[in-house]
mmCIF file of C-alpha atoms in Angstrom:
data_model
loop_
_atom_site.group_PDB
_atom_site.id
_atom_site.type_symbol
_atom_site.label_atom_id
_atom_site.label_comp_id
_atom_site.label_asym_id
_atom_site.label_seq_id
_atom_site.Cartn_x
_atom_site.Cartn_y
_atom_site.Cartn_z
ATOM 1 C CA UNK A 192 4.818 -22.240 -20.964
ATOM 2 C CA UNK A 193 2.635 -21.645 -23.983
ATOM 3 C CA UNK A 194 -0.444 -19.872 -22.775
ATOM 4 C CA UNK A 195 -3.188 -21.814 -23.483
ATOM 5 C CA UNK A 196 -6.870 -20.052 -22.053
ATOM 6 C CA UNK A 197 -9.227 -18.571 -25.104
ATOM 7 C CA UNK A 198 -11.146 -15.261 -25.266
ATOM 8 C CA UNK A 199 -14.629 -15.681 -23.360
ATOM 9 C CA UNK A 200 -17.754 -13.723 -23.979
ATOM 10 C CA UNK A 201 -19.167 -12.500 -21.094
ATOM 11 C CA UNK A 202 -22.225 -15.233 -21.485
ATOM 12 C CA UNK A 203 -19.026 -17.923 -21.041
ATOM 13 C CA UNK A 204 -17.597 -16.010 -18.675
ATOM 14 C CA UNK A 205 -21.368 -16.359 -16.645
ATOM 15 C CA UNK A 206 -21.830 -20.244 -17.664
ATOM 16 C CA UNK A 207 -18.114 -21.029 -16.357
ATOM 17 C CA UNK A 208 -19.187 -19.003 -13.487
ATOM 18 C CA UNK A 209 -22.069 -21.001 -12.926
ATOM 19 C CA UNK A 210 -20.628 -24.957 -13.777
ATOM 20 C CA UNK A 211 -17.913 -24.264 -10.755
ATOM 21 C CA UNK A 212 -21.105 -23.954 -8.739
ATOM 22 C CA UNK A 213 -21.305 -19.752 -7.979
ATOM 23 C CA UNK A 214 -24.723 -18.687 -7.782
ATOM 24 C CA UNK A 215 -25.996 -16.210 -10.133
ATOM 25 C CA UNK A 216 -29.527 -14.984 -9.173
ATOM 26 C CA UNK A 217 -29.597 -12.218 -11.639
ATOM 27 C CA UNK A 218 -27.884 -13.151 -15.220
ATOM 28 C CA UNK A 219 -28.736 -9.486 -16.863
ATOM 29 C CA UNK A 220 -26.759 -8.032 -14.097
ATOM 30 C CA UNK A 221 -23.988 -9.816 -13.120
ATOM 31 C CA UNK A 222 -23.466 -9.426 -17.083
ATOM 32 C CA UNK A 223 -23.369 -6.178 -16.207
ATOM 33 C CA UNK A 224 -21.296 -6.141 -13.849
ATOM 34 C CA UNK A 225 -19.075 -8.264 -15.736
ATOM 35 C CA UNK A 226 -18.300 -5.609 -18.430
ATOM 36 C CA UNK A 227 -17.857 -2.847 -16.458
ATOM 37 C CA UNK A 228 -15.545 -4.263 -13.923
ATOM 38 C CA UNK A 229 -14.129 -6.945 -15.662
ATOM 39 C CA UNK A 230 -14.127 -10.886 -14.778
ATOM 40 C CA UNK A 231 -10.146 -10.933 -14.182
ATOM 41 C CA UNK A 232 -10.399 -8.029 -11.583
ATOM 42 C CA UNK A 233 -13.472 -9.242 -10.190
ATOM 43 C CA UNK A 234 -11.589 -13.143 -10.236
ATOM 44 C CA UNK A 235 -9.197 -11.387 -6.978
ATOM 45 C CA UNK A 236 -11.821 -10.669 -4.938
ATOM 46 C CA UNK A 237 -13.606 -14.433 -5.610
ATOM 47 C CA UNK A 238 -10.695 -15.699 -5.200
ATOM 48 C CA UNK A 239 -10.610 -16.594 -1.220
ATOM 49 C CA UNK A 240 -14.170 -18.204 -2.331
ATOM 50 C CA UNK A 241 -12.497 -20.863 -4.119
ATOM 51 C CA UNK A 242 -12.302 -24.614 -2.711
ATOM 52 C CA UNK A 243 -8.890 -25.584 -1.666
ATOM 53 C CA UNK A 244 -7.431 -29.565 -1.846
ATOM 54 C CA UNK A 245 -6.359 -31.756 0.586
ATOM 55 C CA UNK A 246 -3.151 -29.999 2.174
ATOM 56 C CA UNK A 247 0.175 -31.845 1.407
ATOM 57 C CA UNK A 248 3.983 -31.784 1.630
ATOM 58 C CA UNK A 249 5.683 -30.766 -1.610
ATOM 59 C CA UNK A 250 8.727 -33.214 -2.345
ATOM 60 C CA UNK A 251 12.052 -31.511 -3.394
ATOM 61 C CA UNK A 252 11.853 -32.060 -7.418
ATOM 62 C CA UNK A 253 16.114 -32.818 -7.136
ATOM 63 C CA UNK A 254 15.954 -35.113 -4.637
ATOM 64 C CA UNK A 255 12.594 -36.691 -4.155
ATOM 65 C CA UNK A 256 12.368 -36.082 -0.777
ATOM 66 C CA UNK A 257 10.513 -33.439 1.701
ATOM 67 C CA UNK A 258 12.204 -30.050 1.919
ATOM 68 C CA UNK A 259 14.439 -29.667 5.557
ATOM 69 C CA UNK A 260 11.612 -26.578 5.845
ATOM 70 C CA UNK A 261 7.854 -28.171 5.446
ATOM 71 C CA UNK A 262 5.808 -26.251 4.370
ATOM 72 C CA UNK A 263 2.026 -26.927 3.698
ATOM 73 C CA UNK A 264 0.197 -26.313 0.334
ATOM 74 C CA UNK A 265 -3.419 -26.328 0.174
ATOM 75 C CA UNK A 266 -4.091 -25.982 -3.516
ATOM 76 C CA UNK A 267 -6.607 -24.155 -4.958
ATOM 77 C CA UNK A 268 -9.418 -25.462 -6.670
ATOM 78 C CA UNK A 269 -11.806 -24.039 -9.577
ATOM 79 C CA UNK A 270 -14.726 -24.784 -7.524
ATOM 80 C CA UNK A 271 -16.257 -22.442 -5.328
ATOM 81 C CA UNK A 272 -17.504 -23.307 -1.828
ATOM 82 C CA UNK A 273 -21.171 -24.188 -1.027
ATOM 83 C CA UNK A 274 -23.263 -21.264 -0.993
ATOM 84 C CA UNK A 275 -20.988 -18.667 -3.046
ATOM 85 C CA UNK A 276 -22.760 -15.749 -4.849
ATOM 86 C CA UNK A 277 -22.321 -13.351 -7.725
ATOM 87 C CA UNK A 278 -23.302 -11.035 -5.759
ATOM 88 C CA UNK A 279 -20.812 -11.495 -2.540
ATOM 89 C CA UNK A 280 -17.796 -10.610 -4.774
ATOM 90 C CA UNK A 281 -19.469 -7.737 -5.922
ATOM 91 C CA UNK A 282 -19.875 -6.572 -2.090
ATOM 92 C CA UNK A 283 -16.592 -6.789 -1.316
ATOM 93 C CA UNK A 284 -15.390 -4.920 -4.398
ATOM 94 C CA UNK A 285 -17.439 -2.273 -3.361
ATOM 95 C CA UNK A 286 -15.994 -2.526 0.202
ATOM 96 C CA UNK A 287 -12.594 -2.471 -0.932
ATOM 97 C CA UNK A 288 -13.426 0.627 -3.376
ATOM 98 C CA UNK A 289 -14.873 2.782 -0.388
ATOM 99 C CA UNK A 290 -11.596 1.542 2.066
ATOM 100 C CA UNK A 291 -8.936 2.787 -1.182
ATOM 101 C CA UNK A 292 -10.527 5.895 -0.877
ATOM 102 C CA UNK A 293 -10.369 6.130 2.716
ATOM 103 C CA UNK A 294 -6.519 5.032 2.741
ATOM 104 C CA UNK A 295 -6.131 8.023 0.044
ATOM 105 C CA UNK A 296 -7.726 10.513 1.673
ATOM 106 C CA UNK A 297 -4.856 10.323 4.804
ATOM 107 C CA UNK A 298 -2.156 9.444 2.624
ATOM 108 C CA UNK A 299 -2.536 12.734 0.853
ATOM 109 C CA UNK A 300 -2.617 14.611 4.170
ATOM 110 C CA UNK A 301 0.569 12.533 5.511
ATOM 111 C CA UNK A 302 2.049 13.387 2.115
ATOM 112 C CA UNK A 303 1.657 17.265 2.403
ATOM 113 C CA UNK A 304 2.680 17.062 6.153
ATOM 114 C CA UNK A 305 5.676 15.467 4.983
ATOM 115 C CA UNK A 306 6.599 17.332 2.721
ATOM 116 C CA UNK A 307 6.530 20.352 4.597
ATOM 117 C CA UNK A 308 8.719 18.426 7.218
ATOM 118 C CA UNK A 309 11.753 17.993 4.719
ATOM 119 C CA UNK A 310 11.496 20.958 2.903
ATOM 120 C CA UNK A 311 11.876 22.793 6.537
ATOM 121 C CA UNK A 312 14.419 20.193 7.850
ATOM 122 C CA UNK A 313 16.464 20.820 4.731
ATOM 123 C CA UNK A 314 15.755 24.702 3.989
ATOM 124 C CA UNK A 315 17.376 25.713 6.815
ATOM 125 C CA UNK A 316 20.599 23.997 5.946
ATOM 126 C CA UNK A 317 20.518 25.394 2.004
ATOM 127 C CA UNK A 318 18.302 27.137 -0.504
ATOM 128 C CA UNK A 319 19.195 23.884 -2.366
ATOM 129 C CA UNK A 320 19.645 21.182 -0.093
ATOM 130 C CA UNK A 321 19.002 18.437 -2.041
ATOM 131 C CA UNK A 322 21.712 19.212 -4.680
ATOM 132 C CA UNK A 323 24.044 18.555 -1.873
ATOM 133 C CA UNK A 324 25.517 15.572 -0.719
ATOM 134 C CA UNK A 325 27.224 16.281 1.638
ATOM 135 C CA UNK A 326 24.063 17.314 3.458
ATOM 136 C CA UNK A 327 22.774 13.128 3.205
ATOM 137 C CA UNK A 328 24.111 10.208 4.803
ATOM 138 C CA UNK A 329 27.157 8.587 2.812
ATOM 139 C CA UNK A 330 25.906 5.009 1.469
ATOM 140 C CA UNK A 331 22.665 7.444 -0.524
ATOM 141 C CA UNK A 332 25.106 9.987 -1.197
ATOM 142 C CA UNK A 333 28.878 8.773 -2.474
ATOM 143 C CA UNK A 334 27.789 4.844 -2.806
ATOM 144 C CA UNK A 335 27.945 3.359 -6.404
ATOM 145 C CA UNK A 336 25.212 1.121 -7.847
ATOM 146 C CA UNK A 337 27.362 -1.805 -9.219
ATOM 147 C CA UNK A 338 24.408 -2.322 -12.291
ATOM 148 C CA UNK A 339 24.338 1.447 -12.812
ATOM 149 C CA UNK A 340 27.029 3.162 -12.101
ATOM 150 C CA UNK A 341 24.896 5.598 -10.105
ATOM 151 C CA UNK A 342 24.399 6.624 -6.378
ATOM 152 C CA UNK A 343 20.933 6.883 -4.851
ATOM 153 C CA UNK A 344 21.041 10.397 -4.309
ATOM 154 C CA UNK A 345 22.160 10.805 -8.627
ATOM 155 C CA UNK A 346 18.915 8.556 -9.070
ATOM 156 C CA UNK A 347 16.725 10.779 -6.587
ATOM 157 C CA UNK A 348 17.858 13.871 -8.649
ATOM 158 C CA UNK A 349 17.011 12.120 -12.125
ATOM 159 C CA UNK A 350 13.206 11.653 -10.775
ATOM 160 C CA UNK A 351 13.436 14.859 -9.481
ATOM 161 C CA UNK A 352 14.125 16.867 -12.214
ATOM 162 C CA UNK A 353 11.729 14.651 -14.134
ATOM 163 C CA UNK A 354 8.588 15.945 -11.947
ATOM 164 C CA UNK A 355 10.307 19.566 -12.040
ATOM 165 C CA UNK A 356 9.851 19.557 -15.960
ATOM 166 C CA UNK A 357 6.718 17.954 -16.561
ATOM 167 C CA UNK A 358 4.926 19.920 -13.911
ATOM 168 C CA UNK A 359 2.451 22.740 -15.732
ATOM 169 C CA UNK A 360 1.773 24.168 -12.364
ATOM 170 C CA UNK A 361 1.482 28.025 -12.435
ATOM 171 C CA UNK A 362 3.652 28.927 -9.377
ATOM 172 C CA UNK A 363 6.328 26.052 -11.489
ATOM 173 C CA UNK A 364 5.992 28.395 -14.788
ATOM 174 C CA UNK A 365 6.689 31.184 -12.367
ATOM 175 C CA UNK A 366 9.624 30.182 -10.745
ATOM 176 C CA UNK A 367 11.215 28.923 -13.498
ATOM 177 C CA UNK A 368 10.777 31.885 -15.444
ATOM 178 C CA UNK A 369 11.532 34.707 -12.857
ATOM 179 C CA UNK A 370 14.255 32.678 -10.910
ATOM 180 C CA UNK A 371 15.540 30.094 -13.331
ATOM 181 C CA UNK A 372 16.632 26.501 -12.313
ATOM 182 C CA UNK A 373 17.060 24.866 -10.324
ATOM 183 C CA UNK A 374 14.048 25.639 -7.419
ATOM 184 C CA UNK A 375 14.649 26.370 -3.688
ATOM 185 C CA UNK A 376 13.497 23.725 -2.251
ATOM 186 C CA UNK A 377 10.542 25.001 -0.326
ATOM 187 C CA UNK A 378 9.646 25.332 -4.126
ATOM 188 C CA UNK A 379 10.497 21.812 -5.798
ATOM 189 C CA UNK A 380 9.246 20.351 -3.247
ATOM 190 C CA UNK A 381 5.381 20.733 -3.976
ATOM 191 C CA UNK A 382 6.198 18.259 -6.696
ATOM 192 C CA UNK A 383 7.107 15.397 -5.102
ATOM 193 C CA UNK A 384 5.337 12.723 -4.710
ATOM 194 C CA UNK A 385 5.424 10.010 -2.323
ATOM 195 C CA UNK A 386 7.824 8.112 -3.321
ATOM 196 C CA UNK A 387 10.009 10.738 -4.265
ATOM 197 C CA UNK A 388 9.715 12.027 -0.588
ATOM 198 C CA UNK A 389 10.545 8.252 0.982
ATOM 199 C CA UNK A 390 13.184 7.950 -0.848
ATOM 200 C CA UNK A 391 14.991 11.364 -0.022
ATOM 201 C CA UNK A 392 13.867 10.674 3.856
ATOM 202 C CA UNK A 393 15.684 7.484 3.462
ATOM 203 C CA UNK A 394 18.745 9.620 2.327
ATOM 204 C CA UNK A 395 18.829 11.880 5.281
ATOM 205 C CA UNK A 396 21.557 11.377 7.667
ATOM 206 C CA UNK A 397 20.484 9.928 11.184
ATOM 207 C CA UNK A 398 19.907 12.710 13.322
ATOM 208 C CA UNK A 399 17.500 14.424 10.710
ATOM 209 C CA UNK A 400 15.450 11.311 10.255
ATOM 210 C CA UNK A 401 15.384 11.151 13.899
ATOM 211 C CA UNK A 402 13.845 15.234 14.880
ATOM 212 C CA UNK A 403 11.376 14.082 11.747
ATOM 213 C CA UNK A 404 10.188 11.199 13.350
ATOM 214 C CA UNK A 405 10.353 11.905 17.021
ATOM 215 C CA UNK A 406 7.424 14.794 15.986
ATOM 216 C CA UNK A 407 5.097 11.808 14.987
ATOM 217 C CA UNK A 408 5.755 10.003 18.283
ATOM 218 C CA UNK A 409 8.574 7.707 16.487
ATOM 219 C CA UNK A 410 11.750 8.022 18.566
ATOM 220 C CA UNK A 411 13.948 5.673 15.964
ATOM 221 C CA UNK A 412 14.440 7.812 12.235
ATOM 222 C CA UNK A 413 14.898 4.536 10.898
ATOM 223 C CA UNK A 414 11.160 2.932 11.956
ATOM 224 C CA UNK A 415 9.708 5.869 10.535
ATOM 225 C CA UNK A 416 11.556 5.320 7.286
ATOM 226 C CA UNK A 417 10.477 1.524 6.971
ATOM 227 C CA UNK A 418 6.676 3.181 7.770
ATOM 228 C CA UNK A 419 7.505 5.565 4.664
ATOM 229 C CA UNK A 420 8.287 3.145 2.361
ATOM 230 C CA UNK A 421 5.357 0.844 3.336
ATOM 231 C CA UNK A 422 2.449 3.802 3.173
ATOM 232 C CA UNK A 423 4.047 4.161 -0.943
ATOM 233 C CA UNK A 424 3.043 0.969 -1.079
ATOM 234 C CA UNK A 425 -0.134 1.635 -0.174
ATOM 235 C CA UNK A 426 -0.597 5.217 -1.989
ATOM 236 C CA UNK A 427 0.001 2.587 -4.992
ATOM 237 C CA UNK A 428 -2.216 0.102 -4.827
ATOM 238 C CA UNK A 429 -4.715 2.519 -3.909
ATOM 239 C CA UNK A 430 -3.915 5.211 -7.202
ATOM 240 C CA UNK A 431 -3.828 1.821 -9.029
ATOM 241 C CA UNK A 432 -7.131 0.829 -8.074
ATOM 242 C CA UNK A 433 -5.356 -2.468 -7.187
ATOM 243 C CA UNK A 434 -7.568 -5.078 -4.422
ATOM 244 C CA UNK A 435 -6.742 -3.660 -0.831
ATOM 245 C CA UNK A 436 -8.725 -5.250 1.664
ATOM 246 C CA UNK A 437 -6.643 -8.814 2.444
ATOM 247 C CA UNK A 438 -3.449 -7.629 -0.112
ATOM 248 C CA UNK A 439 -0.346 -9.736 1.007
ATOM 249 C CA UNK A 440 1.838 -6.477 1.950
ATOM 250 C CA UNK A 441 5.316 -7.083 0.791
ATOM 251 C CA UNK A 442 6.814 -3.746 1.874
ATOM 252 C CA UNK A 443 6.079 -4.395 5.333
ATOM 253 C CA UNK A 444 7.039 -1.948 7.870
ATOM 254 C CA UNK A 445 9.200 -1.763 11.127
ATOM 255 C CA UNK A 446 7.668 -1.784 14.646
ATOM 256 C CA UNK A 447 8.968 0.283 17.258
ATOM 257 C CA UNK A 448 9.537 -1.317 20.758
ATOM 258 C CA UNK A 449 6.522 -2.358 23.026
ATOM 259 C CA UNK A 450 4.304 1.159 24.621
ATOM 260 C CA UNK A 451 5.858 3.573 22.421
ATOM 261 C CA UNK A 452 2.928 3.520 19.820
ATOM 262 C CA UNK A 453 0.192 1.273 21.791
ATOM 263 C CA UNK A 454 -2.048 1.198 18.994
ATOM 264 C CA UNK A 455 0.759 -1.126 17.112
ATOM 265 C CA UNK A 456 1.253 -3.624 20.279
ATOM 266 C CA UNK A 457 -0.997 -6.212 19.250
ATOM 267 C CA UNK A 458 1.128 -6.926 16.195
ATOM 268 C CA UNK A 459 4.491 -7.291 17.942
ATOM 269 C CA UNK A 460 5.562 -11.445 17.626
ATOM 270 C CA UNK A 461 3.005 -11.675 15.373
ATOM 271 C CA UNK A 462 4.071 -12.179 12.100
ATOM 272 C CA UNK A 463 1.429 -13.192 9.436
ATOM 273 C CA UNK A 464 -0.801 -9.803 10.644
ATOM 274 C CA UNK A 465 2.561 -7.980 10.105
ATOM 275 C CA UNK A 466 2.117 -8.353 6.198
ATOM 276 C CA UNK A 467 -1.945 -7.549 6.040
ATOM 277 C CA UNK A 468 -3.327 -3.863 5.337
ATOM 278 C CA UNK A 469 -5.212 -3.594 8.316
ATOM 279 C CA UNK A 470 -1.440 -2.248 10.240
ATOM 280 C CA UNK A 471 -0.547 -0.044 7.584
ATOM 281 C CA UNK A 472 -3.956 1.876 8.343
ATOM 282 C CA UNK A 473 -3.140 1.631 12.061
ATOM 283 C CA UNK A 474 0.366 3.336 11.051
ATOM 284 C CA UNK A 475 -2.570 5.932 9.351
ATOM 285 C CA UNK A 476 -4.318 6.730 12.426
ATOM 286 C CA UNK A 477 -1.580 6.978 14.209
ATOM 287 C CA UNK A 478 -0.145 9.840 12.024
ATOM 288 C CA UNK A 479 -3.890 10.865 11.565
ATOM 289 C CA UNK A 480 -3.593 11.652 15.230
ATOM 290 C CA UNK A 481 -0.204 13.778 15.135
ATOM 291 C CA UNK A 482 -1.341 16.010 11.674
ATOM 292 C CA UNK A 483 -4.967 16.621 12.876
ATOM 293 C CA UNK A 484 -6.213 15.488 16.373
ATOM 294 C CA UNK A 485 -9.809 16.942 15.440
ATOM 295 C CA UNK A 486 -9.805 14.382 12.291
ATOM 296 C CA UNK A 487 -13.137 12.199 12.032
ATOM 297 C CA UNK A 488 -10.990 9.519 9.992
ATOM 298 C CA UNK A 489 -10.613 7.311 12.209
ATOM 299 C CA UNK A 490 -13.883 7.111 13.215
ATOM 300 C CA UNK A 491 -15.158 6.956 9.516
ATOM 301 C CA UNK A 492 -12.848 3.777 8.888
ATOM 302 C CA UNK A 493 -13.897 1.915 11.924
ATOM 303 C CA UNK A 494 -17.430 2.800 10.541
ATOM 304 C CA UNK A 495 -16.798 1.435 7.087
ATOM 305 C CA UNK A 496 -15.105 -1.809 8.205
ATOM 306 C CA UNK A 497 -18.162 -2.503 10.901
ATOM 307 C CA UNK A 498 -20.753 -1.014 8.832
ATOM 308 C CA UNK A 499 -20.011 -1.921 5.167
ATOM 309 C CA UNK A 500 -18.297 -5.123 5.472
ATOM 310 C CA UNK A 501 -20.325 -7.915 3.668
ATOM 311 C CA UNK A 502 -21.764 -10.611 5.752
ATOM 312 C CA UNK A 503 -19.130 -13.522 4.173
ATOM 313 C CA UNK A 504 -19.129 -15.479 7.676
ATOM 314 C CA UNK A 505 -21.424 -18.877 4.986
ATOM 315 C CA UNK A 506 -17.907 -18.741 3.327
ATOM 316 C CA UNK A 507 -15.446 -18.454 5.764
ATOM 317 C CA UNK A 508 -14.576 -14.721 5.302
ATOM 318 C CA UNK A 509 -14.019 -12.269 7.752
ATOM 319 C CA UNK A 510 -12.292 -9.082 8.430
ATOM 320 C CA UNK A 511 -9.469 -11.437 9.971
ATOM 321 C CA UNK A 512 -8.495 -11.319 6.755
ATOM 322 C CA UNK A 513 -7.065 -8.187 6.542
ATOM 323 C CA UNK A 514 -5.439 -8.318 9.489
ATOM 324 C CA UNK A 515 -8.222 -7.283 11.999
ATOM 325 C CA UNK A 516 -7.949 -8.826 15.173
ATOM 326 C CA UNK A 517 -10.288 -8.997 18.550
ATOM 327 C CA UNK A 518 -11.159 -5.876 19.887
ATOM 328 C CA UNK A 519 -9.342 -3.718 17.974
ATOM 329 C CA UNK A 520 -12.501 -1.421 17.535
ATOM 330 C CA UNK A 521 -12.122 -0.557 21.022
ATOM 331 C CA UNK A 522 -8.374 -0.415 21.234
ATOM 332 C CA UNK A 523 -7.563 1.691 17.876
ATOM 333 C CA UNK A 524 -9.752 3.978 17.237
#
């Protein structure tokens, strides 16, 4: 559809702001806050602020008549609820900010944990491990893409190379020069990132994804992938600066049976917390634990989200949001 909305100065942006009833106690600095943020990015976190309709039954547009699946639409409204503030979305930006930086600070130390994990696993098979297919289960290794023509592992090795060249790393220059390509992999592998580590751990043939994943308390290799692929999701929207604190998570991950990872229990049959951020930096902690027992991190999260959480509760917003249930302060962390 033709797209229709005009360019608003940031004095329309305020007066728009204003006639779908926010508050705005100080113009000169929500102005402010408005150019250096940005009303779109500031418009996700306002966006649970917003009044919803009366909730109704869509009708199938083909046959006129209610889907065999009912499903319940609230729609959402351009007015904001009774007693909304500039200043509230501005909070929980700030929030969110502080708890990005927090998820970034243990991805990095998962990330260089594993890392050293693979490169270990797979060193002591070859020099150059992950040249070899034979060394990586058959449907990443041998398995054509039908769109590309490509196996997984051919498509690993493109990215691969692709962080091999563009690194200006000094020990990179070094190898390259003295030794030539391509890099042991105890070598190559301080270039991956991680994604480029998921995806190889996804590759690995069951038994290695199991001794991986049984040292972080995960007896089933392929769990621990699913966890993998989720915490890229997160390393993204964190690098990307994306909103964090109530995200919809559509990578979600696996959960391994009831007792072996008690912190993760209270999500088990319960699907709609299954897809909030709040498990994802349970899965964290949990690997938190394993890398560093000594680690304050845990304790400086559950500080942020009781501390630093804005009071929302006149508009209906919580930390339930995120996926935060009863007691979890004492049960977590």
């Amino acid at each position: 559809m033709p797209y229709t909305k005009p360019w608003m100065s940031v004095a329309d942006q305020l007066a728009q702001l204003t006639s779908r009833g926010m508050q705005v106690s100080d113009g000169v600095r929500a102005a402010d806050y408005l150019e250096r943020i940005g009303y779109y990015r500031l418009s996700g976190y306002w966006y649970d602020f917003r009044q919803r309709g009366a909730p109704f039954c869509p009708f199938d547009a083909e046959t006129g008549r209610k889907p065999k699946k009912v499903h319940i639409e609230r729609p959402v409204q351009d007015e904001f609820k009774p007693g909304t503030r500039f200043h509230d979305a501005v909070d929980l930006y700030v929030f969110d900010k502080k708890l990005r930086l927090l998820a970034l600070d243990a991805l990095e130390r998962i990330e260089v944990a594993l890392r050293v994990d693979l490169s270990h696993r797979l060193g002591e098979k070859h020099a150059f491990a992950y040249l070899k297919p034979d060394l990586f289960h058959e449907n990443f290794a041998y398995r054509l893409d039908p769109y590309s023509s490509l196996t997984r592992h051919h498509e690993w090795l493109t990215k691969h190379a692709a962080l091999v060249m563009r690194s200006r790393e000094t020990f990179m220059v070094h190898n390259k020069k003295k030794y030539g390509l391509p890099l042991a992999i105890w070598v190559a592998c301080e270039v991956w990132d991680f994604g480029c580590m998921s995806t190889l751990f996804s590759g690995l043939r069951s038994e290695d994804q199991d001794a991986i994943a049984q040292a972080y308390g995960v007896p089933d290799g392929r769990v621990f992938e699913s966890w993998l692929r989720s915490l890229n999701y997160l390393r993204n929207v964190c690098a990307h600066h994306s909103r964090l604190w109530n995200r919809n998570v559509v990578e979600e991950p696996k959960l391994p049976a009831s007792g072996v990872v008690p912190a993760l229990d209270a999500f088990i049959g319960d699907p709609a917390r299954r897809t909030r951020p709040f498990l994802l930096l349970c899965i964290c902690q949990h690997l938190m634990q394993v890398i560093n027992p000594s680690s304050a991190w845990g304790s400086r999260l559950k500080k942020h989200l009781l501390e630093d959480f804005p009071d929302l509760s006149h508009i209906g917003i919580t930390l339930h949001g995120m996926g935060v249930d009863e007691g979890w302060d004492q049960r977590v962390w």
